[in-house]
mmCIF file of C-alpha atoms in Angstrom:
data_model
loop_
_atom_site.group_PDB
_atom_site.id
_atom_site.type_symbol
_atom_site.label_atom_id
_atom_site.label_comp_id
_atom_site.label_asym_id
_atom_site.label_seq_id
_atom_site.Cartn_x
_atom_site.Cartn_y
_atom_site.Cartn_z
ATOM 1 C CA MET A 195 -214.190 -49.505 -129.105
ATOM 2 C CA ASN A 196 -212.040 -48.570 -126.093
ATOM 3 C CA THR A 197 -209.059 -46.336 -126.748
ATOM 4 C CA LEU A 198 -205.915 -45.878 -124.678
ATOM 5 C CA PRO A 199 -205.819 -43.005 -122.158
ATOM 6 C CA THR A 200 -204.337 -39.818 -123.551
ATOM 7 C CA LEU A 201 -201.337 -38.103 -122.019
ATOM 8 C CA SER A 202 -203.507 -35.164 -120.931
ATOM 9 C CA GLN A 203 -205.903 -37.551 -119.159
ATOM 10 C CA LEU A 204 -203.030 -39.202 -117.304
ATOM 11 C CA GLN A 205 -201.640 -35.798 -116.304
ATOM 12 C CA ALA A 206 -205.067 -34.687 -115.102
ATOM 13 C CA PHE A 207 -205.533 -37.874 -113.058
ATOM 14 C CA ILE A 208 -202.099 -37.630 -111.390
ATOM 15 C CA THR A 209 -202.525 -33.909 -110.699
ATOM 16 C CA ILE A 210 -205.907 -34.481 -109.015
ATOM 17 C CA LEU A 211 -204.275 -37.234 -106.964
ATOM 18 C CA LYS A 212 -201.463 -34.879 -105.963
ATOM 19 C CA HIS A 213 -203.625 -31.884 -105.029
ATOM 20 C CA GLY A 214 -206.681 -33.711 -103.699
ATOM 21 C CA SER A 215 -209.386 -31.981 -105.702
ATOM 22 C CA PHE A 216 -210.520 -31.145 -109.237
ATOM 23 C CA ARG A 217 -210.437 -27.433 -108.504
ATOM 24 C CA LYS A 218 -206.833 -27.385 -107.249
ATOM 25 C CA ALA A 219 -205.719 -29.653 -110.106
ATOM 26 C CA ALA A 220 -207.314 -27.317 -112.651
ATOM 27 C CA LYS A 221 -205.454 -24.376 -111.130
ATOM 28 C CA ALA A 222 -202.135 -26.291 -111.130
ATOM 29 C CA LEU A 223 -202.546 -27.208 -114.806
ATOM 30 C CA ASP A 224 -203.852 -23.739 -115.755
ATOM 31 C CA LEU A 225 -207.128 -25.229 -116.988
ATOM 32 C CA THR A 226 -210.768 -24.637 -116.182
ATOM 33 C CA GLN A 227 -212.449 -27.001 -113.745
ATOM 34 C CA PRO A 228 -214.987 -28.133 -116.370
ATOM 35 C CA ALA A 229 -212.091 -29.088 -118.658
ATOM 36 C CA ILE A 230 -210.526 -31.267 -115.922
ATOM 37 C CA THR A 231 -213.908 -32.798 -115.114
ATOM 38 C CA TYR A 232 -214.558 -33.604 -118.766
ATOM 39 C CA SER A 233 -211.097 -35.206 -119.108
ATOM 40 C CA ILE A 234 -211.598 -37.482 -116.092
ATOM 41 C CA ASN A 235 -215.200 -38.323 -117.037
ATOM 42 C CA SER A 236 -213.983 -39.344 -120.504
ATOM 43 C CA LEU A 237 -211.189 -41.435 -118.974
ATOM 44 C CA GLU A 238 -213.579 -43.213 -116.603
ATOM 45 C CA LYS A 239 -216.096 -43.816 -119.411
ATOM 46 C CA ASN A 240 -213.376 -45.283 -121.612
ATOM 47 C CA LEU A 241 -212.084 -47.554 -118.830
ATOM 48 C CA GLY A 242 -215.588 -48.515 -117.746
ATOM 49 C CA VAL A 243 -214.910 -47.818 -114.046
ATOM 50 C CA LEU A 244 -214.998 -44.946 -111.583
ATOM 51 C CA LEU A 245 -211.542 -43.828 -110.486
ATOM 52 C CA PHE A 246 -212.560 -41.178 -107.957
ATOM 53 C CA ILE A 247 -215.246 -40.886 -105.318
ATOM 54 C CA ARG A 248 -216.270 -37.220 -105.501
ATOM 55 C CA LYS A 249 -216.859 -35.487 -102.180
ATOM 56 C CA GLY A 250 -217.672 -31.920 -101.228
ATOM 57 C CA ASN A 251 -214.193 -31.246 -99.898
ATOM 58 C CA GLY A 252 -212.161 -33.339 -102.329
ATOM 59 C CA VAL A 253 -211.825 -36.836 -103.778
ATOM 60 C CA ASN A 254 -210.881 -40.358 -102.732
ATOM 61 C CA LEU A 255 -209.633 -43.141 -104.971
ATOM 62 C CA THR A 256 -211.803 -46.168 -105.645
ATOM 63 C CA LYS A 257 -210.150 -49.592 -105.667
ATOM 64 C CA ALA A 258 -209.870 -49.307 -109.441
ATOM 65 C CA GLY A 259 -208.368 -45.832 -108.959
ATOM 66 C CA GLU A 260 -205.739 -47.169 -106.556
ATOM 67 C CA PHE A 261 -204.790 -49.835 -109.083
ATOM 68 C CA PHE A 262 -204.694 -47.315 -111.916
ATOM 69 C CA SER A 263 -202.690 -44.690 -109.992
ATOM 70 C CA GLU A 264 -199.471 -46.716 -109.833
ATOM 71 C CA ARG A 265 -199.713 -47.604 -113.531
ATOM 72 C CA ALA A 266 -200.460 -44.020 -114.496
ATOM 73 C CA LYS A 267 -197.323 -42.827 -112.692
ATOM 74 C CA ILE A 268 -195.252 -45.473 -114.473
ATOM 75 C CA LEU A 269 -196.688 -44.475 -117.852
ATOM 76 C CA LEU A 270 -195.883 -40.790 -117.292
ATOM 77 C CA ASP A 271 -192.396 -41.562 -115.988
ATOM 78 C CA THR A 272 -191.785 -43.817 -118.980
ATOM 79 C CA TYR A 273 -192.947 -41.128 -121.391
ATOM 80 C CA SER A 274 -190.653 -38.583 -119.725
ATOM 81 C CA SER A 275 -187.711 -41.002 -119.846
ATOM 82 C CA VAL A 276 -188.221 -41.725 -123.546
ATOM 83 C CA VAL A 277 -188.353 -38.002 -124.355
ATOM 84 C CA ASN A 278 -185.158 -37.373 -122.353
ATOM 85 C CA ASP A 279 -183.377 -40.265 -124.088
ATOM 86 C CA ILE A 280 -184.352 -38.936 -127.507
ATOM 87 C CA LYS A 281 -183.059 -35.482 -126.572
ATOM 88 C CA ALA A 282 -179.807 -37.026 -125.322
ATOM 89 C CA ILE A 283 -179.389 -38.894 -128.595
ATOM 90 C CA SER A 284 -180.019 -35.672 -130.487
ATOM 91 C CA ASP A 285 -177.488 -33.761 -128.387
ATOM 92 C CA ASN A 286 -174.737 -36.383 -128.533
ATOM 93 C CA LYS A 287 -175.578 -39.870 -129.687
ATOM 94 C CA ASN A 288 -172.175 -41.256 -128.662
ATOM 95 C CA ALA A 289 -172.193 -39.924 -125.100
ATOM 96 C CA HIS A 290 -171.448 -42.480 -122.376
ATOM 97 C CA VAL A 291 -173.920 -41.818 -119.574
ATOM 98 C CA LEU A 292 -174.640 -44.591 -117.064
ATOM 99 C CA THR A 293 -177.219 -44.196 -114.303
ATOM 100 C CA LEU A 294 -176.649 -46.904 -111.736
ATOM 101 C CA GLY A 295 -178.995 -47.840 -108.884
ATOM 102 C CA VAL A 296 -177.474 -49.347 -105.745
ATOM 103 C CA SER A 297 -179.566 -50.927 -102.986
ATOM 104 C CA SER A 298 -176.792 -51.682 -100.503
ATOM 105 C CA PHE A 299 -174.322 -49.345 -98.795
ATOM 106 C CA SER A 300 -171.626 -52.038 -98.865
ATOM 107 C CA LEU A 301 -171.602 -51.906 -102.657
ATOM 108 C CA PHE A 302 -170.094 -48.415 -102.619
ATOM 109 C CA SER A 303 -166.857 -49.818 -101.220
ATOM 110 C CA SER A 304 -166.703 -52.512 -103.863
ATOM 111 C CA LEU A 305 -167.761 -50.310 -106.760
ATOM 112 C CA SER A 306 -165.393 -47.403 -106.105
ATOM 113 C CA SER A 307 -162.356 -49.073 -107.687
ATOM 114 C CA LYS A 308 -164.415 -50.571 -110.519
ATOM 115 C CA ILE A 309 -165.863 -47.181 -111.412
ATOM 116 C CA SER A 310 -162.417 -45.614 -111.205
ATOM 117 C CA ASN A 311 -161.145 -48.196 -113.709
ATOM 118 C CA LEU A 312 -164.178 -47.559 -115.892
ATOM 119 C CA GLN A 313 -163.504 -43.839 -116.009
ATOM 120 C CA THR A 314 -159.890 -44.546 -116.929
ATOM 121 C CA ASP A 315 -161.115 -46.558 -119.912
ATOM 122 C CA PHE A 316 -163.825 -43.997 -120.770
ATOM 123 C CA PRO A 317 -162.563 -40.545 -119.688
ATOM 124 C CA SER A 318 -165.648 -38.774 -121.027
ATOM 125 C CA ALA A 319 -168.107 -41.127 -119.326
ATOM 126 C CA LYS A 320 -170.646 -39.662 -116.947
ATOM 127 C CA ILE A 321 -171.675 -42.059 -114.177
ATOM 128 C CA GLU A 322 -174.503 -41.251 -111.796
ATOM 129 C CA ILE A 323 -175.068 -43.479 -108.753
ATOM 130 C CA ILE A 324 -178.422 -43.494 -106.982
ATOM 131 C CA GLU A 325 -178.821 -45.248 -103.619
ATOM 132 C CA GLY A 326 -182.279 -46.276 -102.535
ATOM 133 C CA GLU A 327 -184.690 -48.966 -101.443
ATOM 134 C CA LEU A 328 -184.809 -51.793 -103.981
ATOM 135 C CA SER A 329 -188.546 -51.255 -104.541
ATOM 136 C CA THR A 330 -187.910 -47.619 -105.487
ATOM 137 C CA LEU A 331 -185.006 -48.504 -107.762
ATOM 138 C CA LEU A 332 -187.038 -51.202 -109.512
ATOM 139 C CA ARG A 333 -189.791 -48.681 -110.209
ATOM 140 C CA MET A 334 -187.184 -46.330 -111.706
ATOM 141 C CA LEU A 335 -185.684 -49.147 -113.771
ATOM 142 C CA ARG A 336 -189.136 -50.183 -114.994
ATOM 143 C CA THR A 337 -189.738 -46.664 -116.314
ATOM 144 C CA GLY A 338 -186.273 -46.158 -117.807
ATOM 145 C CA GLN A 339 -185.104 -43.574 -115.262
ATOM 146 C CA ILE A 340 -182.023 -45.644 -114.428
ATOM 147 C CA ASP A 341 -180.060 -48.059 -116.622
ATOM 148 C CA ILE A 342 -179.140 -50.881 -114.245
ATOM 149 C CA ILE A 343 -179.370 -51.914 -110.591
ATOM 150 C CA ILE A 344 -176.781 -53.812 -108.579
ATOM 151 C CA HIS A 345 -178.233 -55.611 -105.572
ATOM 152 C CA PRO A 346 -177.579 -58.579 -103.240
ATOM 153 C CA ASP A 347 -178.946 -61.869 -104.537
ATOM 154 C CA SER A 348 -180.395 -62.619 -101.084
ATOM 155 C CA ILE A 349 -183.309 -60.515 -102.325
ATOM 156 C CA HIS A 350 -184.931 -62.655 -105.003
ATOM 157 C CA LEU A 351 -186.734 -60.982 -107.890
ATOM 158 C CA THR A 352 -189.684 -62.773 -109.438
ATOM 159 C CA ASN A 353 -191.027 -60.028 -111.706
ATOM 160 C CA CYS A 354 -190.739 -60.857 -115.397
ATOM 161 C CA ASP A 355 -190.053 -57.180 -116.184
ATOM 162 C CA PHE A 356 -186.402 -57.667 -115.217
ATOM 163 C CA ILE A 357 -183.342 -59.660 -116.257
ATOM 164 C CA GLU A 358 -180.686 -60.602 -113.657
ATOM 165 C CA LYS A 359 -177.039 -61.320 -114.449
ATOM 166 C CA ASP A 360 -174.289 -62.511 -112.107
ATOM 167 C CA PHE A 361 -171.872 -59.775 -111.064
ATOM 168 C CA PHE A 362 -169.672 -61.003 -108.202
ATOM 169 C CA LYS A 363 -169.584 -63.041 -105.001
ATOM 170 C CA THR A 364 -167.901 -62.186 -101.730
ATOM 171 C CA ARG A 365 -167.367 -63.751 -98.325
ATOM 172 C CA VAL A 366 -169.539 -62.463 -95.482
ATOM 173 C CA CYS A 367 -167.973 -61.505 -92.135
ATOM 174 C CA ILE A 368 -169.408 -60.973 -88.660
ATOM 175 C CA LEU A 369 -168.186 -57.662 -87.208
ATOM 176 C CA ALA A 370 -168.114 -56.258 -83.685
ATOM 177 C CA ARG A 371 -166.274 -53.519 -81.879
ATOM 178 C CA LYS A 372 -163.030 -54.689 -80.314
ATOM 179 C CA GLU A 373 -164.423 -54.266 -76.782
ATOM 180 C CA ASN A 374 -167.470 -56.454 -77.463
ATOM 181 C CA PRO A 375 -167.632 -59.354 -74.930
ATOM 182 C CA LEU A 376 -168.272 -61.751 -77.824
ATOM 183 C CA ILE A 377 -165.265 -60.668 -79.900
ATOM 184 C CA ASN A 378 -163.382 -63.929 -79.245
ATOM 185 C CA ALA A 379 -166.298 -66.256 -80.039
ATOM 186 C CA LYS A 380 -165.199 -69.286 -82.050
ATOM 187 C CA SER A 381 -168.586 -70.731 -82.970
ATOM 188 C CA ILE A 382 -171.929 -69.385 -84.102
ATOM 189 C CA THR A 383 -173.510 -71.033 -81.050
ATOM 190 C CA GLU A 384 -171.555 -68.617 -78.832
ATOM 191 C CA LEU A 385 -173.472 -65.781 -80.503
ATOM 192 C CA ASN A 386 -176.860 -67.054 -79.309
ATOM 193 C CA ASN A 387 -177.277 -64.103 -76.969
ATOM 194 C CA ALA A 388 -175.907 -61.561 -79.439
ATOM 195 C CA GLU A 389 -177.881 -58.521 -80.513
ATOM 196 C CA TRP A 390 -177.719 -58.015 -84.277
ATOM 197 C CA PHE A 391 -178.002 -54.748 -86.192
ATOM 198 C CA LEU A 392 -178.277 -55.413 -89.910
ATOM 199 C CA THR A 393 -178.815 -53.458 -93.075
ATOM 200 C CA LYS A 394 -182.203 -54.148 -94.643
ATOM 201 C CA SER A 395 -180.457 -55.874 -97.554
ATOM 202 C CA LYS A 396 -178.912 -58.394 -95.124
ATOM 203 C CA LEU A 397 -182.158 -59.357 -93.358
ATOM 204 C CA ASN A 398 -183.028 -62.020 -95.934
ATOM 205 C CA TYR A 399 -179.462 -63.314 -95.803
ATOM 206 C CA PHE A 400 -179.640 -63.538 -91.996
ATOM 207 C CA ASN A 401 -182.984 -65.355 -92.091
ATOM 208 C CA ASN A 402 -181.603 -67.821 -94.630
ATOM 209 C CA LEU A 403 -178.523 -68.232 -92.439
ATOM 210 C CA LYS A 404 -180.665 -69.120 -89.430
ATOM 211 C CA SER A 405 -182.411 -71.726 -91.560
ATOM 212 C CA ASP A 406 -179.121 -73.160 -92.878
ATOM 213 C CA LEU A 407 -177.559 -73.376 -89.414
ATOM 214 C CA LYS A 408 -180.769 -74.811 -87.952
ATOM 215 C CA ASN A 409 -180.768 -74.401 -84.176
ATOM 216 C CA LYS A 410 -177.381 -72.705 -83.877
ATOM 217 C CA ILE A 411 -178.927 -69.221 -83.962
ATOM 218 C CA LYS A 412 -181.893 -68.682 -81.673
ATOM 219 C CA ASN A 413 -185.099 -67.578 -83.359
ATOM 220 C CA ASP A 414 -185.659 -64.953 -80.652
ATOM 221 C CA SER A 415 -182.313 -63.224 -81.240
ATOM 222 C CA LEU A 416 -182.768 -59.443 -81.170
ATOM 223 C CA VAL A 417 -182.450 -58.151 -84.722
ATOM 224 C CA LEU A 418 -182.742 -54.477 -85.623
ATOM 225 C CA SER A 419 -182.254 -52.984 -89.059
ATOM 226 C CA GLY A 420 -181.298 -49.684 -90.637
ATOM 227 C CA ASP A 421 -179.123 -48.334 -93.413
ATOM 228 C CA GLY A 422 -175.466 -49.251 -93.938
ATOM 229 C CA ILE A 423 -173.885 -46.322 -92.107
ATOM 230 C CA MET A 424 -176.261 -46.777 -89.181
ATOM 231 C CA SER A 425 -175.415 -50.468 -88.846
ATOM 232 C CA LEU A 426 -171.697 -49.655 -88.665
ATOM 233 C CA LEU A 427 -172.210 -46.822 -86.162
ATOM 234 C CA MET A 428 -174.430 -48.972 -83.938
ATOM 235 C CA THR A 429 -171.828 -51.746 -84.033
ATOM 236 C CA LEU A 430 -169.028 -49.266 -83.348
ATOM 237 C CA ASN A 431 -170.717 -47.630 -80.370
ATOM 238 C CA SER A 432 -172.502 -50.530 -78.670
ATOM 239 C CA ASP A 433 -172.416 -54.312 -78.350
ATOM 240 C CA PHE A 434 -174.460 -54.969 -81.462
ATOM 241 C CA ILE A 435 -172.840 -57.193 -84.067
ATOM 242 C CA THR A 436 -173.415 -57.010 -87.809
ATOM 243 C CA LEU A 437 -172.780 -58.753 -91.120
ATOM 244 C CA VAL A 438 -170.743 -57.143 -93.900
ATOM 245 C CA PRO A 439 -169.222 -58.347 -97.183
ATOM 246 C CA GLU A 440 -165.482 -58.998 -96.908
ATOM 247 C CA VAL A 441 -164.711 -56.258 -99.433
ATOM 248 C CA VAL A 442 -165.956 -53.652 -96.929
ATOM 249 C CA LEU A 443 -163.280 -54.684 -94.422
ATOM 250 C CA LYS A 444 -160.566 -53.339 -96.694
ATOM 251 C CA LYS A 445 -162.161 -50.179 -98.013
ATOM 252 C CA THR A 446 -164.293 -48.515 -95.331
ATOM 253 C CA PRO A 447 -162.488 -46.251 -92.799
ATOM 254 C CA LEU A 448 -164.968 -46.995 -89.978
ATOM 255 C CA ILE A 449 -163.994 -50.666 -90.145
ATOM 256 C CA HIS A 450 -160.563 -49.966 -88.620
ATOM 257 C CA ASP A 451 -162.190 -49.716 -85.204
ATOM 258 C CA LEU A 452 -164.150 -52.926 -85.709
ATOM 259 C CA GLN A 453 -162.955 -56.518 -85.762
ATOM 260 C CA GLU A 454 -164.127 -59.691 -87.400
ATOM 261 C CA ILE A 455 -165.499 -62.423 -85.143
ATOM 262 C CA LYS A 456 -163.831 -65.465 -86.693
ATOM 263 C CA ILE A 457 -166.115 -68.424 -86.164
ATOM 264 C CA LYS A 458 -165.347 -71.976 -87.295
ATOM 265 C CA GLU A 459 -168.553 -72.410 -89.302
ATOM 266 C CA PRO A 460 -168.189 -71.101 -92.871
ATOM 267 C CA LEU A 461 -170.830 -68.573 -93.779
ATOM 268 C CA PRO A 462 -172.395 -68.682 -97.249
ATOM 269 C CA ASP A 463 -171.035 -66.179 -99.750
ATOM 270 C CA ILE A 464 -173.322 -63.374 -100.769
ATOM 271 C CA SER A 465 -173.862 -62.883 -104.490
ATOM 272 C CA TYR A 466 -174.508 -59.596 -106.225
ATOM 273 C CA LYS A 467 -176.506 -59.274 -109.425
ATOM 274 C CA ILE A 468 -176.846 -56.740 -112.196
ATOM 275 C CA VAL A 469 -180.520 -56.117 -112.958
ATOM 276 C CA LEU A 470 -181.633 -54.880 -116.382
ATOM 277 C CA SER A 471 -185.028 -53.879 -117.728
ATOM 278 C CA ARG A 472 -186.528 -56.356 -120.165
ATOM 279 C CA TYR A 473 -188.371 -53.555 -121.952
ATOM 280 C CA PHE A 474 -185.766 -50.781 -121.967
ATOM 281 C CA PRO A 475 -182.742 -52.163 -123.842
ATOM 282 C CA LEU A 476 -179.516 -50.375 -123.002
ATOM 283 C CA LYS A 477 -178.324 -47.759 -125.426
ATOM 284 C CA GLU A 478 -175.230 -48.938 -127.279
ATOM 285 C CA SER A 479 -172.916 -46.522 -125.465
ATOM 286 C CA VAL A 480 -174.342 -47.526 -122.053
ATOM 287 C CA ALA A 481 -174.135 -51.236 -122.903
ATOM 288 C CA GLU A 482 -170.442 -50.664 -123.613
ATOM 289 C CA LEU A 483 -169.990 -49.206 -120.119
ATOM 290 C CA VAL A 484 -171.853 -52.085 -118.464
ATOM 291 C CA PHE A 485 -169.803 -54.653 -120.380
ATOM 292 C CA SER A 486 -166.594 -52.898 -119.303
ATOM 293 C CA LEU A 487 -167.804 -52.819 -115.677
ATOM 294 C CA GLN A 488 -168.338 -56.589 -115.792
ATOM 295 C CA GLU A 489 -164.965 -57.132 -117.429
ATOM 296 C CA ASN A 490 -163.166 -55.044 -114.785
ATOM 297 C CA ASN A 491 -164.962 -56.993 -112.075
ATOM 298 C CA GLN A 492 -163.868 -60.369 -113.473
ATOM 299 C CA LYS A 493 -160.248 -59.211 -113.389
ATOM 300 C CA THR A 494 -160.473 -58.295 -109.693
ATOM 301 C CA HIS A 495 -162.331 -61.396 -108.438
#
């Protein structure tokens, strides 16, 4: 009967993947090469597939190995997260520690006041904010390395590993520098020749906007993307235009040198969601922080 891979087998597999050979992996783990070879041979026999193609100068992953590698990393990260959580409970089971993943620069402006209110309510709370690509944050959430993610709803999640909850909505504005020739445009059709620089999180929103407004935005409009700071700097120092949530207009210093292009067509609001892991329920103290964050948000919107 097949048995589950052991922790030592997973560590051996990941270490070989990292170092590129059995010999280097054995040295990194302070084991003999025969011990590493035996561990991987046992793993492959148990799974019924080859994971590595052995070569004279190293190894390559098979298709099964490529599939297994991502899962093995998740399993090890999950194990590490569980151990850390248990230690945290042992050290101080009532500690309020919230690790929050954010996929959009614009959220920092909106969250600053909410987190300030949260820390007023929970003076001893420790809040860690991690910015990153949504795919990276989801992997961290899946393995319990972060507690929640806040992200724009223009990026739809279909994975059943996650639960999404409404957080807030905000109006979207078109921004340009004050010297931009298009600054006085009154209609979206006047922006047909505009060059757009958008954050990656706004690309889906922009594509949906083009669909909603049909032929009012040309399909061949130049669209570049980068991170949030880059989109503001490119808009500030050139004739690119960009999209930002209304909340950013009031709370980001760079915005003072930019101006909203006020068109007659209403743009759809952008919604933000809180994403939770279906398999890592929030610790009671963290759930209290998340509930308070939602409560503070409802009071300000």
